[in-house]
XYZ file of C-alpha atoms in Angstrom:
569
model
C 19.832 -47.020 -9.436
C 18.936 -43.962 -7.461
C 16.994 -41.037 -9.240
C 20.018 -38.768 -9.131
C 22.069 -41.308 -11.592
C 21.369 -38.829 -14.710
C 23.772 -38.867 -17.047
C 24.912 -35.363 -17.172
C 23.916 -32.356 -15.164
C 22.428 -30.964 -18.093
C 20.258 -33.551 -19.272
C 16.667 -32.591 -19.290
C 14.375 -33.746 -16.096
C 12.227 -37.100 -16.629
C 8.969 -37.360 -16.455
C 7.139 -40.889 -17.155
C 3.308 -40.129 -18.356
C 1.531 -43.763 -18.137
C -1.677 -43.417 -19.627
C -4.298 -43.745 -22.731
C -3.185 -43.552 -26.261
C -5.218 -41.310 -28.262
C -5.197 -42.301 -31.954
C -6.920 -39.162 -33.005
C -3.781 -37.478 -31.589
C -5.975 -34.956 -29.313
C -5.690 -35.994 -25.725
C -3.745 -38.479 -23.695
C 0.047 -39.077 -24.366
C -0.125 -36.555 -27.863
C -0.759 -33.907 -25.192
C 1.372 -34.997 -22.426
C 3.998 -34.789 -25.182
C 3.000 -31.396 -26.337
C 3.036 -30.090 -22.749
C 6.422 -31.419 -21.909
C 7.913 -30.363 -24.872
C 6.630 -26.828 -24.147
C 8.245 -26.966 -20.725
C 11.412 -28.666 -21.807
C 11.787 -31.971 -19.849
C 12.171 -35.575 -21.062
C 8.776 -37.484 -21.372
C 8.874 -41.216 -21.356
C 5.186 -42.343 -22.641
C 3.875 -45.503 -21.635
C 0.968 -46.803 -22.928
C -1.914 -48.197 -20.048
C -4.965 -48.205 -22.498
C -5.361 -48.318 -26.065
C -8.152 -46.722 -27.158
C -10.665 -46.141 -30.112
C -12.065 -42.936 -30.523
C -11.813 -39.997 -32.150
C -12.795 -36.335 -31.936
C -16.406 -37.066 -31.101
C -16.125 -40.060 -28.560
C -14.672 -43.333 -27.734
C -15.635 -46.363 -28.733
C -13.666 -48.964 -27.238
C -10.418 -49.220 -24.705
C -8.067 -51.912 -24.398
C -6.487 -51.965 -21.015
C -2.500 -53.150 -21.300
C -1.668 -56.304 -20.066
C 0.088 -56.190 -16.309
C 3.277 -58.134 -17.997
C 3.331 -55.486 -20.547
C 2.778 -52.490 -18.490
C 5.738 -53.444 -16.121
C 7.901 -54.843 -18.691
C 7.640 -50.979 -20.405
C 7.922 -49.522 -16.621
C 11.463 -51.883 -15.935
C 13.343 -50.788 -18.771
C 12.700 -47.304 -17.966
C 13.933 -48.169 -14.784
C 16.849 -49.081 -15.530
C 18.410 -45.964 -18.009
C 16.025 -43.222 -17.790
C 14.603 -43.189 -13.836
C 11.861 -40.455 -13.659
C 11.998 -37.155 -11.304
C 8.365 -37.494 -11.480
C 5.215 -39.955 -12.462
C 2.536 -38.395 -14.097
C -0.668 -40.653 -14.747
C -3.640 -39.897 -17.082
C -6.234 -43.308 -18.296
C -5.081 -45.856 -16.166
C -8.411 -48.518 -16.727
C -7.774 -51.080 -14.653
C -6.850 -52.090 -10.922
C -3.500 -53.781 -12.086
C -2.695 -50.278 -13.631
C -3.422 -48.588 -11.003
C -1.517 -51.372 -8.571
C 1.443 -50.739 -10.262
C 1.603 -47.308 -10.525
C 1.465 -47.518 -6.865
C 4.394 -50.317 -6.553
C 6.774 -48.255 -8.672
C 6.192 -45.247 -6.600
C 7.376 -47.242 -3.650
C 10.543 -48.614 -5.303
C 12.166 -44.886 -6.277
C 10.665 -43.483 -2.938
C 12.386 -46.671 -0.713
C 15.576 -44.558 -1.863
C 14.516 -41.958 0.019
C 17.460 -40.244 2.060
C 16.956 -40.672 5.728
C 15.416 -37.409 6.712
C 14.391 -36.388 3.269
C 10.972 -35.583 1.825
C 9.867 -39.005 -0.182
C 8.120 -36.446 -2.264
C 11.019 -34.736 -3.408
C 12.439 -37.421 -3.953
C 9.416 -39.245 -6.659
C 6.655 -37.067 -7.217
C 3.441 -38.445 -8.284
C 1.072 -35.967 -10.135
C -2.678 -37.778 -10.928
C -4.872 -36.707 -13.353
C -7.796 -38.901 -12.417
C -9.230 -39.789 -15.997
C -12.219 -41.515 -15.096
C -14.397 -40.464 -18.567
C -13.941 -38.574 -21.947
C -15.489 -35.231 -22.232
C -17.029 -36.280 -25.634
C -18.724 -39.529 -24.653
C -18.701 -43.069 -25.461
C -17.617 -45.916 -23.113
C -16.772 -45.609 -19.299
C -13.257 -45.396 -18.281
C -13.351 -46.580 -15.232
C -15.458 -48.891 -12.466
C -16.237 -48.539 -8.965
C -13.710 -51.104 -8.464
C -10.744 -48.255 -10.372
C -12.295 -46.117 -8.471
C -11.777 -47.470 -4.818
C -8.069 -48.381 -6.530
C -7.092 -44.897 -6.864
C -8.409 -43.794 -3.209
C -6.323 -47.096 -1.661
C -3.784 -46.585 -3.986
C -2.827 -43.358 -5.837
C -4.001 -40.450 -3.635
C -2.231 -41.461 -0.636
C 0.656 -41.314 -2.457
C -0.531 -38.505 -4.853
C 1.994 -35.152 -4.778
C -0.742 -33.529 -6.759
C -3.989 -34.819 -7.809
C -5.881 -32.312 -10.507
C -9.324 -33.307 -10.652
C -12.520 -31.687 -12.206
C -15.498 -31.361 -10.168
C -16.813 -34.383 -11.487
C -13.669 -36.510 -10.960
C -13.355 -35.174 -7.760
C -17.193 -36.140 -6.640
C -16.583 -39.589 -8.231
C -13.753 -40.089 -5.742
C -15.645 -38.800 -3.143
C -18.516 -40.892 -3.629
C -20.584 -38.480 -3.950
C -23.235 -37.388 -7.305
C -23.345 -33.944 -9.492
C -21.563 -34.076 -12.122
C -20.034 -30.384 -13.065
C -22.898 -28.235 -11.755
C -23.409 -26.811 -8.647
C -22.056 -24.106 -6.755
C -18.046 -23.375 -6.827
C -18.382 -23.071 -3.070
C -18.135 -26.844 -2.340
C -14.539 -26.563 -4.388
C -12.871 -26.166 -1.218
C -14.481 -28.764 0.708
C -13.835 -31.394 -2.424
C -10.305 -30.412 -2.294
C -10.556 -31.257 1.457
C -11.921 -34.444 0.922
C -9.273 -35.756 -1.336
C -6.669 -34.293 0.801
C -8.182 -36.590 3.403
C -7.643 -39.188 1.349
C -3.942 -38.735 1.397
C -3.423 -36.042 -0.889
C -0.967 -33.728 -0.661
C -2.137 -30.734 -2.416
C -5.111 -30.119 -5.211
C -5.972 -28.637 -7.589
C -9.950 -28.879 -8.564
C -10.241 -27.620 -12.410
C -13.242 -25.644 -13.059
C -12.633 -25.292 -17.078
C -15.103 -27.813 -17.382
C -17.735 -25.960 -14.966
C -21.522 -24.163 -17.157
C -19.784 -20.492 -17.879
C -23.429 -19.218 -16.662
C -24.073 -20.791 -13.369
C -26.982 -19.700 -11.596
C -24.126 -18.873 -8.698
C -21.619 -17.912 -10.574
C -21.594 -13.694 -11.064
C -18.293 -14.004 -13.049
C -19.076 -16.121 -16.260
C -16.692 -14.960 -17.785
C -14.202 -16.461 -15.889
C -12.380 -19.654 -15.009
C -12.249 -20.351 -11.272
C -9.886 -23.023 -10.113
C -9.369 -24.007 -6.521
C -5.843 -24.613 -5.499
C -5.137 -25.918 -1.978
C -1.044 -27.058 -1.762
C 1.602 -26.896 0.577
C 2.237 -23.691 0.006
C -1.180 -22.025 -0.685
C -4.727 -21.968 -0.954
C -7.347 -20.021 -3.078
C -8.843 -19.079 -6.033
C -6.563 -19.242 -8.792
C -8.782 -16.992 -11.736
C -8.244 -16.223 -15.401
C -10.339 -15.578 -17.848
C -12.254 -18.049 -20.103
C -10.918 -18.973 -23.727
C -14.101 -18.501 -26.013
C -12.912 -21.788 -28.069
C -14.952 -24.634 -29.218
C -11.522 -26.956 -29.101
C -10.367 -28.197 -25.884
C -9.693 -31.608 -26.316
C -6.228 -32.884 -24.298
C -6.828 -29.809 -21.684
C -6.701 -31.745 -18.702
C -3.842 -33.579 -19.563
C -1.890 -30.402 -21.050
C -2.737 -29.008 -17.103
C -1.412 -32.176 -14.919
C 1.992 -33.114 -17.491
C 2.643 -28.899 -16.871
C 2.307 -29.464 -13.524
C 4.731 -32.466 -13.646
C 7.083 -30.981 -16.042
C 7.181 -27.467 -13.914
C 7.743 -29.476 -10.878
C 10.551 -32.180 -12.154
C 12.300 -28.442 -13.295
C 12.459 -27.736 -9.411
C 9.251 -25.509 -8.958
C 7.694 -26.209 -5.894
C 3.414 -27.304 -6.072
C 2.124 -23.881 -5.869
C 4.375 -22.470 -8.892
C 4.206 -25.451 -10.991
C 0.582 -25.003 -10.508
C 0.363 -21.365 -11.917
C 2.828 -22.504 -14.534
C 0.574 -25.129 -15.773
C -2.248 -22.795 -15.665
C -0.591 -20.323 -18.171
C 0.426 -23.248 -20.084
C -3.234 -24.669 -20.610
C -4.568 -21.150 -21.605
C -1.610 -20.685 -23.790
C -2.626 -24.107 -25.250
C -6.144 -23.419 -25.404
C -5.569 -20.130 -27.100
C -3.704 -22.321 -29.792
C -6.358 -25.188 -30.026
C -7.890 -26.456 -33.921
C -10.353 -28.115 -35.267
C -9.464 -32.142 -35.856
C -12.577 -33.935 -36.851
C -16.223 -33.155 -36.729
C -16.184 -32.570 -33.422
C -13.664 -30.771 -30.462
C -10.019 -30.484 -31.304
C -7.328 -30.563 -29.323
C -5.088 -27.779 -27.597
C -1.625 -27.237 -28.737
C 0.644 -26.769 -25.718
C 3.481 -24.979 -27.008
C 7.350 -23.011 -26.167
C 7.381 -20.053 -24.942
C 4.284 -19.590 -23.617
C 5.116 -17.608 -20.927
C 6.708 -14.881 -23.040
C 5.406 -11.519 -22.666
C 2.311 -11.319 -24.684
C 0.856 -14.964 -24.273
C -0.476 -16.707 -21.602
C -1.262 -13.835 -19.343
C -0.881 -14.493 -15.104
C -3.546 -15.657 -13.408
C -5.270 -14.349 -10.056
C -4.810 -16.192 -6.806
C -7.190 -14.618 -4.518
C -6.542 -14.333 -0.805
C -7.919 -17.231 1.559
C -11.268 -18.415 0.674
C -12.137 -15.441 -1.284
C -12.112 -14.165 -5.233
C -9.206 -12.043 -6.137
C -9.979 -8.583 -4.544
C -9.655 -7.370 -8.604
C -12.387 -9.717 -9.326
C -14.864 -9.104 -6.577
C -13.878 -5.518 -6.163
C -12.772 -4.585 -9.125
C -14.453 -6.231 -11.811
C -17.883 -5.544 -12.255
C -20.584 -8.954 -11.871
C -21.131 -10.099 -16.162
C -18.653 -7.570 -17.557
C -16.102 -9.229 -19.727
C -12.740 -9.785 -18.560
C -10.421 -6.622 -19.110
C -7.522 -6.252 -20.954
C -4.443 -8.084 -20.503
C -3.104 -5.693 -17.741
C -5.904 -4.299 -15.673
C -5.371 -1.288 -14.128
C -4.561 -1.550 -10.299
C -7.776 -1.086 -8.150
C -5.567 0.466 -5.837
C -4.119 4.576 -6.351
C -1.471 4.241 -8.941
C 2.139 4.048 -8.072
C 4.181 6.002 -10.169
C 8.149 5.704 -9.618
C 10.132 9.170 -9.544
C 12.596 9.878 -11.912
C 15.420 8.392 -10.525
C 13.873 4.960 -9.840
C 16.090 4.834 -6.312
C 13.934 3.795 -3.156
C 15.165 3.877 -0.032
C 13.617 2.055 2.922
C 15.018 3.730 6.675
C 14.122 2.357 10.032
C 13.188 5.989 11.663
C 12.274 9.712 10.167
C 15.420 11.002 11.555
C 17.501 8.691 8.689
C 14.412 9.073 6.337
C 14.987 12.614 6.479
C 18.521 12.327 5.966
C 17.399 10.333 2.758
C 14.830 13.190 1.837
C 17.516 15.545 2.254
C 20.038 13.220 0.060
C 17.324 14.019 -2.968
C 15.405 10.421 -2.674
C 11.668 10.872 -3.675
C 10.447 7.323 -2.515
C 11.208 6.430 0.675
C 9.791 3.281 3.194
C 9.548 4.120 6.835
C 10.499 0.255 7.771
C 9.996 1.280 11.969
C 9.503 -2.532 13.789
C 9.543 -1.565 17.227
C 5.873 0.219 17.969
C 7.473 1.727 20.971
C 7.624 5.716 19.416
C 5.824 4.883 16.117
C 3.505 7.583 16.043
C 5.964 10.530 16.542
C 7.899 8.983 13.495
C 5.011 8.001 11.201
C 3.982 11.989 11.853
C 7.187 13.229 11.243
C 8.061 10.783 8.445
C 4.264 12.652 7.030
C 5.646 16.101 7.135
C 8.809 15.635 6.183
C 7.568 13.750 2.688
C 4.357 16.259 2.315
C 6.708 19.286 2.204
C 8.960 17.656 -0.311
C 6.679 15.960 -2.628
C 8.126 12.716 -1.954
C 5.941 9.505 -1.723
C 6.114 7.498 1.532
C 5.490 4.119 2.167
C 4.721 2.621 5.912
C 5.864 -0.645 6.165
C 3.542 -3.528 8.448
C 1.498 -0.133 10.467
C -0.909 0.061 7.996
C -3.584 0.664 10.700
C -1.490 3.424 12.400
C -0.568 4.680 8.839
C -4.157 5.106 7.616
C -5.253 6.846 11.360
C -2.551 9.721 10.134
C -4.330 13.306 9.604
C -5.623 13.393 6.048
C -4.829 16.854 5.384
C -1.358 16.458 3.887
C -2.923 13.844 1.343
C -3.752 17.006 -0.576
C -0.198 17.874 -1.049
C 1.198 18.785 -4.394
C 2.760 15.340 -5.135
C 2.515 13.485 -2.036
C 1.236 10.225 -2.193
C 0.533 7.754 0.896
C 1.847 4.389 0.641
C 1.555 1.072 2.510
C 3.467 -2.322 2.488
C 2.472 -4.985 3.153
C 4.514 -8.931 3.132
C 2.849 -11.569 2.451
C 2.330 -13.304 5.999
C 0.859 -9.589 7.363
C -1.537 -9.546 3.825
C -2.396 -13.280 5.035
C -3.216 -12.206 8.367
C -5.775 -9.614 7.453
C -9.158 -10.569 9.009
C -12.648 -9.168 7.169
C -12.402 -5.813 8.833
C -8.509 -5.241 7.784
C -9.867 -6.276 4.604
C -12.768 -4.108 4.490
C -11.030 -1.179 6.147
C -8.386 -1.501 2.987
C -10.229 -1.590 0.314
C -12.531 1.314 1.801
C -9.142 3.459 1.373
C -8.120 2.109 -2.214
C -8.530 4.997 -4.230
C -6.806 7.208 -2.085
C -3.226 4.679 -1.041
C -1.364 3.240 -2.636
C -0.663 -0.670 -1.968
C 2.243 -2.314 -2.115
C 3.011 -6.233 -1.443
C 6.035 -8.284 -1.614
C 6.223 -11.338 -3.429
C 9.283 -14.009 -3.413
C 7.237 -16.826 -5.541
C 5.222 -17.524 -8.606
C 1.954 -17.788 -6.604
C 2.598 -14.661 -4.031
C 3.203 -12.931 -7.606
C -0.189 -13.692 -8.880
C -1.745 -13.369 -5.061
C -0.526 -9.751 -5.329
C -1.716 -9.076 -9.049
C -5.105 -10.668 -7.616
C -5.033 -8.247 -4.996
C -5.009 -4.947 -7.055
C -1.735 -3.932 -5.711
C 0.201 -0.467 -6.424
C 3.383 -1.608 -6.691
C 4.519 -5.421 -6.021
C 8.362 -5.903 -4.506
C 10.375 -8.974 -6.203
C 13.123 -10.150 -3.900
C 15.459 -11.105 -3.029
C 17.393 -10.972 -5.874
C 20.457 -10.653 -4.476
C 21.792 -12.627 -1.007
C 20.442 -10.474 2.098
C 21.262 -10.637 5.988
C 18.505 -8.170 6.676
C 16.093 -10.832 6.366
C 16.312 -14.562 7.091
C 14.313 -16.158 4.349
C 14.266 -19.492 2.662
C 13.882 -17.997 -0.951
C 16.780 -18.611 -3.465
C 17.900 -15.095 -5.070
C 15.762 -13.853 -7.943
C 18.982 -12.866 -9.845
C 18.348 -11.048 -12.837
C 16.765 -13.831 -14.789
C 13.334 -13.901 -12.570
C 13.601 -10.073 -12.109
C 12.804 -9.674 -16.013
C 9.944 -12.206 -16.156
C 7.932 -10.645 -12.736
C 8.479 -7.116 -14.512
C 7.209 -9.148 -17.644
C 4.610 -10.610 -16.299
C 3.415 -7.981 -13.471
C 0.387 -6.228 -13.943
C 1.470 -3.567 -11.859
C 4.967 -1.669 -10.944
C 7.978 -4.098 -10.462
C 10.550 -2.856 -7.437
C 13.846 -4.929 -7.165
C 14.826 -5.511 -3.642
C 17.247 -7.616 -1.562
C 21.055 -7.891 -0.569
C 21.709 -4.064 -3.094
C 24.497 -2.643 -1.596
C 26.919 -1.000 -4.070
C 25.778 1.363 -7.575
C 27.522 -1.450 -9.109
C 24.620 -3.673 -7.409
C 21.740 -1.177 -8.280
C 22.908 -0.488 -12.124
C 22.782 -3.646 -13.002
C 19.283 -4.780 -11.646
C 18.015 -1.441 -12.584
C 19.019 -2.576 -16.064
C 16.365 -5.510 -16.099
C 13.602 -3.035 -16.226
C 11.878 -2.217 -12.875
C 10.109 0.685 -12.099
C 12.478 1.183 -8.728
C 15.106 -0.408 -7.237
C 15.490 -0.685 -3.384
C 18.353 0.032 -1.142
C 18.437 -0.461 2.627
C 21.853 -0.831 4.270
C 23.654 0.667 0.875
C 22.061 4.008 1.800
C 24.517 3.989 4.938
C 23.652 6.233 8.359
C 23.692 9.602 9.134
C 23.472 12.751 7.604
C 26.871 12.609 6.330
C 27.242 9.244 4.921
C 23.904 9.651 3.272
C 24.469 12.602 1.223
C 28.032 11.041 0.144
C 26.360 8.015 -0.733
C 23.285 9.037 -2.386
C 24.267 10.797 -5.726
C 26.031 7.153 -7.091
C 23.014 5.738 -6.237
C 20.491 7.810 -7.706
C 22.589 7.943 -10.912
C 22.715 3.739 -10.951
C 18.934 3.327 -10.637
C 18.792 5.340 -13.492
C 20.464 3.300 -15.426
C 18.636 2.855 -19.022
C 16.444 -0.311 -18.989
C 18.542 -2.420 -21.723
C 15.783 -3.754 -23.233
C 16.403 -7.619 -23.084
C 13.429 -9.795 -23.712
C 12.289 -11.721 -20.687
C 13.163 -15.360 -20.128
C 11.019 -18.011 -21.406
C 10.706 -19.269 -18.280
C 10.929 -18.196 -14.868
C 14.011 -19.747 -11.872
C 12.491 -22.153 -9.272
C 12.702 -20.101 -6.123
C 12.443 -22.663 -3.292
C 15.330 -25.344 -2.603
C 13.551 -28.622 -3.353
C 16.110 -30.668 -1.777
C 17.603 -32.008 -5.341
């Protein structure tokens, strides 16, 4: 039976959890169940371990026998075949041997060609203790199982720091510096891992090191990405089940077709969500309560994902060292972007057609010039032209050229200097781009594109002005492997953005720009729609202006946000 032998195309994903059993109902399969009910796919729970314990320790755990174990693991085989394998308390080599064995059955089916990732995931939570005491989970003997066994096949493996040095070999515990994060995740990616998360939940909040303490600093290092992803810290005493709340999100987000680096910030929003939610249960912690609709407007807030090996610039930059974490939505740390009137932005390839625009009655205007053959003649003219009218330019990619422009028209009654930047030229940025930047913050505005879950919170990490969601509709300007945004992930990145939301992509008609303008962003973006010329421009322009006008129509946000990669399923 191959994994794709569901029964309809709307049943719900499958997820197998094989770990512990929690009597006291905090961590475990109770919160692999919570967590995958909050994210809406099928769990299958096997038990691996029994256990004894209760809120304040364990006392005793029983590991399953092998028969058992693959006798539960065969009949889910045969009628409900998983999209991915999640483990938590495995106990024992055979557990972990078999984990390993049924990986390699559903991944032998494997089309030729094909990712054997996307075709089984395997998401490891390495439970190798409990975070209230008692007896040891695991022996050196587990131990060297899951690095012969598990990580090499591991999609995701979302250790703590002291999981992680345990599989390393190496001694610590949680303390130390959050520096070696990076090189742990390393480490297990040697190992065979493909991408890591390293939890830092369980870190001291006061670190000698650490000048955030406030703050919750996990290292991510996927496929798809790598830094800092930062929220801050829930001040709860009850956070029992919070590491495997985190790696079933993760498995649930991905067998719903996100890709690592989005299930990743998924499962990050979920766990604060849950934490946010947690009780007491017993003398001692309780456990977090994953639950629906946590990332709705008003819960789990987005977190940071800071650029390369360094904080979020709104943390280190923005965010003074002890101060408490700010409000929900932080204000920028760059200038403020504030859309005109008519929400209509129109991005032209030289000042001649930019003035064409200006002259059409557009206020917010790109100059999108690639060739740097005759780029300063139309960056200054593109300057004037926007000083004299008020208008608020943006300079796409020349952001060096852009900020070497005369100063004096900055002082313009309501002209504004913009810059753009995607995400591969933000990437790019060595320390003194970086440095150079931020030196100009309060005077530019920033703006970033984002086409993902984690380039959405890299951009909110970064302070931007404005941040660009796109495409949501199918575009030839650009050749890009995202899946349109539609108007379903359009309402949860204006949601969920702490800045200014600008719709772009494949908007050609006022038909086109009405109805995105409708899901609530502060601009919408036309390119080719705009037409050429003089002429064609000021015919064009007025049914455009009127359509990104369009009253916002007030719709709540979706519960839960598109995958925006094809996975290959």
């Amino acid at each position: 039976m191959t994994l794709d032998s569901t029964p309809t195309a709307a049943a719900r994903p499958v997820v197998w959890s094989i770990a512990g059993l929690d009597p006291a109902g905090g961590a475990g399969l109770s919160a692999d169940q919570r967590a995958a009910d909050a994210l809406g796919v099928h769990l299958c729970p096997v038990a691996a371990v029994l256990t004894a314990q209760h809120s304040q320790g364990v006392t005793a755990l029983f590991s399953v026998p092998p028969e058992q174990l693959h006798a539960q693991l065969a009949a889910l085989a045969e009628d409900l075949p998983p999209r991915v394998i999640k483990t938590g308390l495995l106990g024992s080599v055979a557990a972990v041997q078999a984990v390993a064995r049924w990986v390699d059955h559903f991944r032998a089916q494997t089309p030729p060609g094909a990712d054997p990732h996307r075709q089984l995931a395997l998401v490891v939570d390495p439970v190798l203790g409990a975070s209230a005491g008692g007896v040891p989970f695991s022996t050196e003997a587990v131990l060297e199982a899951y690095r012969q066994w598990l990580l090499p096949r591991a999609t995701v493996v979302t250790p703590n720091r002291a999981e992680a040095r345990r599989l390393l070999k190496q001694q610590g515990g949680h303390s130390g510096s959050r520096q070696e994060l990076p090189a742990l995740a390393v480490g297990l990616m040697g190992l065979g891992a493909r991408s890591v998360v390293i939890t830092g939940g369980d870190a001291p909040p006061h670190a000698a090191d650490d000048s955030h303490p406030g703050w919750c600093l996990d290292w991510l290092a996927s496929v798809q990405a790598h830094g800092w992803l930062c929220a801050p810290r829930i001040d709860t005493p009850h956070h029992h089940g919070t590491g495997c709340t985190f790696a079933t999100g993760v498995a649930a987000a991905w067998a719903l077709g996100h890709v690592e680096a989005d299930a990743i910030v998924l499962a990050h929003m979920l766990t604060r969500d849950a934490l946010a939610a947690s009780h007491a249960a017993g003398r001692g912690a309780g456990p977090v309560k994953a639950r629906a609709g946590f990332a709705k407007p008003g819960r789990a807030r987005l977190p940071w994902l800071g650029l390369g090996d360094e904080l979020p610039w709104q943390l280190s930059h923005g965010q003074p060292a002890g101060q408490p974490p700010p409000r929900p939505r932080p204000a920028p740390l760059f200038a403020p972007f504030r859309a005109p009137c008519d929400g209509l932005y129109g991005i032209l390839p030289d000042s001649q057609e930019l003035g064409h625009a200006l002259n059409a009655g557009l206020r917010l205007v790109q100059l999108r010039h690639k060739p740097h053959e005759g780029l300063d003649a139309h960056l200054a003219h593109s300057l004037s032209l926007c000083a004299e009218r008020g208008a608020q330019l943006f300079v796409n990619d020349h952001w060096r050229d852009a900020l070497a422009l005369p100063p004096r028209v900055s002082a313009e009654p309501g002209f504004r200097l913009g810059l753009h930047l995607g995400q591969e030229d933000l990437l790019a940025l060595n320390a003194a781009d970086k440095a150079m930047l931020l030196a100009e913050r309060d005077r530019v505005m920033l703006g970033l594109s984002s086409h993902s879950l984690w380039e959405l919170a890299r951009a909110a990490g970064c302070g931007a002005s404005l941040i660009a969601c796109g495409p949501v509709m199918p575009t030839t300007t650009k050749d890009m492997p995202w899946r349109p945004q539609g108007e379903h992930n359009l309402r949860w990145w204006v949601a969920h953005s702490p800045a200014p939301v600008v719709a772009i992509g494949g908007l050609l008609t006022p038909q086109d720009v009405a109805r995105f303008a409708a899901c609530g962003p502060a601009a919408v973006c036309v390119v080719r729609g705009l037409g050429e010329g003089a002429a064609e421009m000021a015919a064009r322009a007025p049914a455009l202006r009127a359509a990104a006008a369009t009253p916002r129509d007030g719709r709540r946000a979706p519960a839960l946000p598109a995958p925006v990669l094809d996975t290959g399923r």
